[in-house]
Phi, psi and omega in degrees: 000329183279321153305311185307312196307306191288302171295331174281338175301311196293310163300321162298324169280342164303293188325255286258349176277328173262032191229337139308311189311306198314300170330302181267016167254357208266306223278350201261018170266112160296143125219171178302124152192186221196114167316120189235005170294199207263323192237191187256177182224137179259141172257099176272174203270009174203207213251024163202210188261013202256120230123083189345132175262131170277328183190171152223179178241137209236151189320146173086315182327119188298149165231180158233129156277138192246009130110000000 
């Protein structure tokens, strides 16, 4: 029984160090783009609306996209 545990344990810390690795190899790609609506975008402080707004960006404004 202690075995099976100490290997799922070992797998499960693999899966989840090489879904960081990926990850964290995905955010160090940049490129260059550029807001092309009509209106502005609000820039909140994490990854939804729920979310503080920090700031906006206005149509033409360079950003980096980080994918």
């Amino acid at each position: 029984m202690f075995r099976l545990i100490k290997s799922s344990l070992l797998v499960l810390f693999s899966a989840c160090w090489l879904a960081y690795c990926g990850s964290a190899a995905a955010q160090t790609e940049s490129k260059p783009a550029f807001i092309s609506d009509a209106l502005f975008v609000y820039l909140h402080s994490g990854p939804s609306n729920q979310y503080r707004i920090v700031g906006t960006i206005n149509a033409g404004q360079s950003v980096t996209y980080l994918g």
